[in-house]
Amino acid sequence: LFGIGWALFARFIPPPSPAASAEEIPTMFRENTFGIRIGMVISIFSATLLLPWGGAICGQLRRLDGPHGIWLWSWIMAQACLLIEFMYPCAFWGVAAFRPEDAARIQYFNDLAWLPFISIVGTVIYQAIAIAVLTLSDKREIPVYPRWFGFFQLWCALGMLPGSLIYLFKTGPFAWDGILAFWVGVGVVGLWWGLSAGLMICGVALLVAWARRIQHLAL
């Protein structure tokens, strides 16, 4: 749903260059004013769905860290920050499209949206490291997550790191439209979400299957 608003309606893929002139960015907003406006409405609304996704992951982490675990509760706080990190950049793009006649204002809010949207990766990196630590320290006979999933989380944390450097570059692989900061970073985040959700669903399905088997044996 976020992709429909952000990529399909707003057309932010591929992203505009941070080295674009003061007229190129306003032109992009003026040519697709309504698309960006409706796209940001969809994107902001869909970002709230990070809450139940995060809640489902926390349900699994609770099994690893206990109901009062530091990793669990810090992960919850990081998830709340992640929601804000999605909503506010989209709001800034919406503000830029609200008065498309002001070129300087558009460029200012476009920068204000892209820079934090790509660069604030610390919370999601922390989330990946937390899952990795809990997964790799799980010594039970049937673990919540397979051991390789912990190493996958560490790989994801490393893949997201280049986004933090975009304040230093306007061109090249570390710019906000660069291959490392944007394309690799967005791809890693997408893979992280998808695989984490997939294993969470498999874990819940396995618990249900075990519960039914125990009930059957009891009967």
mmCIF file of C-alpha atoms in Angstrom:
data_model
loop_
_atom_site.group_PDB
_atom_site.id
_atom_site.type_symbol
_atom_site.label_atom_id
_atom_site.label_comp_id
_atom_site.label_asym_id
_atom_site.label_seq_id
_atom_site.Cartn_x
_atom_site.Cartn_y
_atom_site.Cartn_z
ATOM 1 C CA LEU A 1 0.000 0.000 0.000
ATOM 2 C CA PHE A 2 2.870 2.352 0.765
ATOM 3 C CA GLY A 3 4.422 1.533 -2.580
ATOM 4 C CA ILE A 4 1.186 2.405 -4.378
ATOM 5 C CA GLY A 5 1.155 5.880 -2.859
ATOM 6 C CA TRP A 6 4.881 6.589 -2.824
ATOM 7 C CA ALA A 7 6.007 5.004 -6.087
ATOM 8 C CA LEU A 8 2.901 4.747 -8.269
ATOM 9 C CA PHE A 9 1.097 8.010 -7.507
ATOM 10 C CA ALA A 10 3.949 10.243 -6.338
ATOM 11 C CA ARG A 11 6.438 8.720 -8.830
ATOM 12 C CA PHE A 12 9.367 8.922 -6.445
ATOM 13 C CA ILE A 13 11.092 5.968 -8.114
ATOM 14 C CA PRO A 14 13.624 6.661 -9.449
ATOM 15 C CA PRO A 15 14.290 9.441 -6.939
ATOM 16 C CA PRO A 16 15.252 12.924 -8.138
ATOM 17 C CA SER A 17 18.922 13.795 -7.861
ATOM 18 C CA PRO A 18 19.990 15.855 -4.833
ATOM 19 C CA ALA A 19 22.158 17.788 -7.306
ATOM 20 C CA ALA A 20 19.086 18.823 -9.349
ATOM 21 C CA SER A 21 18.713 22.538 -10.029
ATOM 22 C CA ALA A 22 16.311 24.861 -8.241
ATOM 23 C CA GLU A 23 13.912 24.575 -11.193
ATOM 24 C CA GLU A 24 14.021 20.815 -11.841
ATOM 25 C CA ILE A 25 12.507 19.823 -8.479
ATOM 26 C CA PRO A 26 9.636 22.377 -8.603
ATOM 27 C CA THR A 27 8.865 21.273 -12.162
ATOM 28 C CA MET A 28 8.523 17.669 -10.987
ATOM 29 C CA PHE A 29 6.060 18.737 -8.291
ATOM 30 C CA ARG A 30 4.081 20.990 -10.631
ATOM 31 C CA GLU A 31 3.710 18.298 -13.271
ATOM 32 C CA ASN A 32 2.380 15.775 -10.756
ATOM 33 C CA THR A 33 0.838 17.897 -8.026
ATOM 34 C CA PHE A 34 -2.290 15.818 -7.517
ATOM 35 C CA GLY A 35 -0.401 12.522 -7.776
ATOM 36 C CA ILE A 36 2.026 13.578 -5.038
ATOM 37 C CA ARG A 37 -0.781 14.870 -2.832
ATOM 38 C CA ILE A 38 -2.907 11.726 -3.046
ATOM 39 C CA GLY A 39 0.209 9.567 -2.911
ATOM 40 C CA MET A 40 1.243 11.120 0.387
ATOM 41 C CA VAL A 41 -2.241 10.639 1.811
ATOM 42 C CA ILE A 42 -1.994 6.915 0.979
ATOM 43 C CA SER A 43 1.589 6.665 2.213
ATOM 44 C CA ILE A 44 0.909 8.321 5.566
ATOM 45 C CA PHE A 45 -2.148 6.165 6.140
ATOM 46 C CA SER A 46 -0.372 2.957 5.160
ATOM 47 C CA ALA A 47 2.613 3.740 7.401
ATOM 48 C CA THR A 48 0.363 3.096 10.403
ATOM 49 C CA LEU A 49 0.316 -0.564 9.355
ATOM 50 C CA LEU A 50 3.883 -0.747 10.673
ATOM 51 C CA LEU A 51 2.257 -0.910 14.111
ATOM 52 C CA PRO A 52 0.533 -4.318 13.806
ATOM 53 C CA TRP A 53 3.527 -5.654 11.872
ATOM 54 C CA GLY A 54 5.826 -4.574 14.683
ATOM 55 C CA GLY A 55 3.401 -5.927 17.270
ATOM 56 C CA ALA A 56 3.440 -9.333 15.590
ATOM 57 C CA ILE A 57 7.255 -9.389 15.596
ATOM 58 C CA CYS A 58 7.237 -8.369 19.268
ATOM 59 C CA GLY A 59 5.021 -11.344 19.999
ATOM 60 C CA GLN A 60 7.839 -13.571 18.779
ATOM 61 C CA LEU A 61 10.572 -11.556 20.506
ATOM 62 C CA ARG A 62 8.655 -11.876 23.796
ATOM 63 C CA ARG A 63 9.187 -15.630 23.577
ATOM 64 C CA LEU A 64 12.935 -14.995 23.278
ATOM 65 C CA ASP A 65 13.461 -12.140 25.744
ATOM 66 C CA GLY A 66 10.602 -12.514 28.197
ATOM 67 C CA PRO A 67 7.860 -9.990 28.965
ATOM 68 C CA HIS A 68 10.246 -7.561 30.686
ATOM 69 C CA GLY A 69 13.311 -7.970 28.478
ATOM 70 C CA ILE A 70 15.415 -4.923 27.583
ATOM 71 C CA TRP A 71 15.786 -5.995 23.954
ATOM 72 C CA LEU A 72 12.020 -6.418 23.610
ATOM 73 C CA TRP A 73 11.050 -3.039 25.039
ATOM 74 C CA SER A 74 13.790 -1.129 23.251
ATOM 75 C CA TRP A 75 12.655 -2.816 20.010
ATOM 76 C CA ILE A 76 9.119 -1.561 20.675
ATOM 77 C CA MET A 77 10.392 2.008 21.148
ATOM 78 C CA ALA A 78 12.467 1.765 17.977
ATOM 79 C CA GLN A 79 9.373 0.603 16.095
ATOM 80 C CA ALA A 80 7.456 3.666 17.303
ATOM 81 C CA CYS A 81 10.296 5.876 16.036
ATOM 82 C CA LEU A 82 10.287 4.028 12.707
ATOM 83 C CA LEU A 83 6.630 4.925 12.205
ATOM 84 C CA ILE A 84 7.429 8.621 12.717
ATOM 85 C CA GLU A 85 10.396 8.359 10.355
ATOM 86 C CA PHE A 86 8.014 7.278 7.609
ATOM 87 C CA MET A 87 5.184 9.692 8.348
ATOM 88 C CA TYR A 88 7.059 12.964 8.647
ATOM 89 C CA PRO A 89 9.007 12.814 5.353
ATOM 90 C CA CYS A 90 5.735 12.006 3.577
ATOM 91 C CA ALA A 91 4.116 14.969 5.314
ATOM 92 C CA PHE A 92 6.948 17.212 4.111
ATOM 93 C CA TRP A 93 6.487 16.033 0.518
ATOM 94 C CA GLY A 94 2.798 16.789 0.933
ATOM 95 C CA VAL A 95 3.621 20.277 2.188
ATOM 96 C CA ALA A 96 5.865 20.849 -0.842
ATOM 97 C CA ALA A 97 3.015 19.857 -3.170
ATOM 98 C CA PHE A 98 0.485 21.987 -1.277
ATOM 99 C CA ARG A 99 1.815 25.275 -2.734
ATOM 100 C CA PRO A 100 3.597 24.298 -5.970
ATOM 101 C CA GLU A 101 3.941 27.922 -7.097
ATOM 102 C CA ASP A 102 6.798 28.594 -4.615
ATOM 103 C CA ALA A 103 9.957 27.067 -6.118
ATOM 104 C CA ALA A 104 12.266 27.765 -3.168
ATOM 105 C CA ARG A 105 9.742 26.328 -0.733
ATOM 106 C CA ILE A 106 9.374 23.141 -2.780
ATOM 107 C CA GLN A 107 13.111 22.515 -2.900
ATOM 108 C CA TYR A 108 13.439 23.176 0.844
ATOM 109 C CA PHE A 109 10.714 20.718 1.836
ATOM 110 C CA ASN A 110 11.887 18.170 -0.727
ATOM 111 C CA ASP A 111 15.326 18.196 0.919
ATOM 112 C CA LEU A 112 13.678 18.097 4.333
ATOM 113 C CA ALA A 113 11.834 14.930 3.283
ATOM 114 C CA TRP A 114 14.499 12.996 1.381
ATOM 115 C CA LEU A 115 17.381 13.511 3.804
ATOM 116 C CA PRO A 116 15.743 12.023 6.932
ATOM 117 C CA PHE A 117 13.782 9.450 4.906
ATOM 118 C CA ILE A 118 16.997 7.835 3.667
ATOM 119 C CA SER A 119 19.469 8.765 6.402
ATOM 120 C CA ILE A 120 17.676 7.898 9.655
ATOM 121 C CA VAL A 121 18.542 4.225 9.631
ATOM 122 C CA GLY A 122 19.749 3.876 13.216
ATOM 123 C CA THR A 123 16.429 2.651 14.600
ATOM 124 C CA VAL A 124 15.912 -0.073 12.013
ATOM 125 C CA ILE A 125 19.578 -1.119 12.289
ATOM 126 C CA TYR A 126 19.078 -1.440 16.040
ATOM 127 C CA GLN A 127 15.960 -3.545 15.447
ATOM 128 C CA ALA A 128 17.880 -5.886 13.164
ATOM 129 C CA ILE A 129 20.746 -6.209 15.673
ATOM 130 C CA ALA A 130 18.285 -6.885 18.502
ATOM 131 C CA ILE A 131 16.642 -9.700 16.561
ATOM 132 C CA ALA A 132 20.101 -11.058 15.685
ATOM 133 C CA VAL A 133 21.254 -11.075 19.322
ATOM 134 C CA LEU A 134 18.084 -12.764 20.559
ATOM 135 C CA THR A 135 18.091 -15.303 17.731
ATOM 136 C CA LEU A 136 21.752 -16.259 18.102
ATOM 137 C CA SER A 137 21.440 -16.545 21.890
ATOM 138 C CA ASP A 138 18.397 -18.842 21.677
ATOM 139 C CA LYS A 139 19.646 -22.204 22.979
ATOM 140 C CA ARG A 140 16.355 -24.080 23.138
ATOM 141 C CA GLU A 141 15.996 -27.359 21.245
ATOM 142 C CA ILE A 142 13.400 -25.904 18.882
ATOM 143 C CA PRO A 143 14.339 -22.213 18.468
ATOM 144 C CA VAL A 144 11.879 -19.444 17.685
ATOM 145 C CA TYR A 145 13.930 -18.453 14.631
ATOM 146 C CA PRO A 146 16.530 -20.523 12.755
ATOM 147 C CA ARG A 147 20.124 -19.573 13.487
ATOM 148 C CA TRP A 148 20.784 -18.336 9.944
ATOM 149 C CA PHE A 149 18.099 -15.700 10.485
ATOM 150 C CA GLY A 150 20.304 -14.023 13.096
ATOM 151 C CA PHE A 151 23.168 -13.702 10.619
ATOM 152 C CA PHE A 152 20.687 -12.440 8.015
ATOM 153 C CA GLN A 153 19.710 -9.647 10.442
ATOM 154 C CA LEU A 154 23.339 -8.600 10.813
ATOM 155 C CA TRP A 155 23.733 -8.555 7.023
ATOM 156 C CA CYS A 156 20.645 -6.336 6.755
ATOM 157 C CA ALA A 157 22.034 -3.945 9.375
ATOM 158 C CA LEU A 158 25.216 -3.604 7.335
ATOM 159 C CA GLY A 159 23.261 -3.081 4.092
ATOM 160 C CA MET A 160 21.235 -0.232 5.606
ATOM 161 C CA LEU A 161 24.279 1.631 6.906
ATOM 162 C CA PRO A 162 25.246 3.565 3.699
ATOM 163 C CA GLY A 163 22.043 5.612 3.936
ATOM 164 C CA SER A 164 23.450 7.467 6.948
ATOM 165 C CA LEU A 165 26.141 9.078 4.742
ATOM 166 C CA ILE A 166 23.884 10.963 2.314
ATOM 167 C CA TYR A 167 24.505 14.326 4.021
ATOM 168 C CA LEU A 168 28.065 14.186 2.666
ATOM 169 C CA PHE A 169 27.277 13.589 -1.016
ATOM 170 C CA LYS A 170 25.060 15.039 -3.748
ATOM 171 C CA THR A 171 26.220 12.596 -6.420
ATOM 172 C CA GLY A 172 27.601 9.072 -6.504
ATOM 173 C CA PRO A 173 26.671 5.811 -4.739
ATOM 174 C CA PHE A 174 26.207 7.484 -1.337
ATOM 175 C CA ALA A 175 23.857 10.251 -2.526
ATOM 176 C CA TRP A 176 20.179 9.821 -1.659
ATOM 177 C CA ASP A 177 19.562 8.502 -5.199
ATOM 178 C CA GLY A 178 22.793 6.463 -5.263
ATOM 179 C CA ILE A 179 23.090 2.731 -5.742
ATOM 180 C CA LEU A 180 24.274 2.065 -2.173
ATOM 181 C CA ALA A 181 22.256 4.613 -0.198
ATOM 182 C CA PHE A 182 18.959 4.183 -2.066
ATOM 183 C CA TRP A 183 18.770 1.094 -4.263
ATOM 184 C CA VAL A 184 20.691 -1.274 -1.992
ATOM 185 C CA GLY A 185 19.262 0.303 1.159
ATOM 186 C CA VAL A 186 15.632 0.155 0.027
ATOM 187 C CA GLY A 187 16.106 -3.372 -1.319
ATOM 188 C CA VAL A 188 17.588 -4.574 1.971
ATOM 189 C CA VAL A 189 14.790 -2.975 4.011
ATOM 190 C CA GLY A 190 12.182 -4.591 1.747
ATOM 191 C CA LEU A 191 13.855 -7.985 2.083
ATOM 192 C CA TRP A 192 14.138 -7.499 5.848
ATOM 193 C CA TRP A 193 10.432 -6.740 6.183
ATOM 194 C CA GLY A 194 9.336 -9.547 3.894
ATOM 195 C CA LEU A 195 11.473 -12.323 5.326
ATOM 196 C CA SER A 196 10.861 -11.255 8.925
ATOM 197 C CA ALA A 197 7.120 -11.306 8.313
ATOM 198 C CA GLY A 198 7.332 -14.644 6.509
ATOM 199 C CA LEU A 199 9.193 -16.357 9.339
ATOM 200 C CA MET A 200 6.849 -14.791 11.880
ATOM 201 C CA ILE A 201 3.860 -16.254 10.024
ATOM 202 C CA CYS A 202 5.589 -19.642 9.773
ATOM 203 C CA GLY A 203 6.383 -19.525 13.486
ATOM 204 C CA VAL A 204 2.780 -18.817 14.422
ATOM 205 C CA ALA A 205 1.560 -21.573 12.082
ATOM 206 C CA LEU A 206 4.023 -23.995 13.696
ATOM 207 C CA LEU A 207 2.805 -23.086 17.181
ATOM 208 C CA VAL A 208 -0.782 -23.691 16.113
ATOM 209 C CA ALA A 209 0.186 -27.047 14.612
ATOM 210 C CA TRP A 210 1.983 -28.069 17.826
ATOM 211 C CA ALA A 211 -0.992 -26.997 19.948
ATOM 212 C CA ARG A 212 -3.367 -29.058 17.822
ATOM 213 C CA ARG A 213 -1.058 -32.070 17.972
ATOM 214 C CA ILE A 214 -0.807 -31.836 21.772
ATOM 215 C CA GLN A 215 -4.589 -31.519 22.032
ATOM 216 C CA HIS A 216 -5.030 -34.530 19.752
ATOM 217 C CA LEU A 217 -2.611 -36.624 21.824
ATOM 218 C CA ALA A 218 -4.362 -35.561 25.011
ATOM 219 C CA LEU A 219 -7.689 -36.677 23.633
#
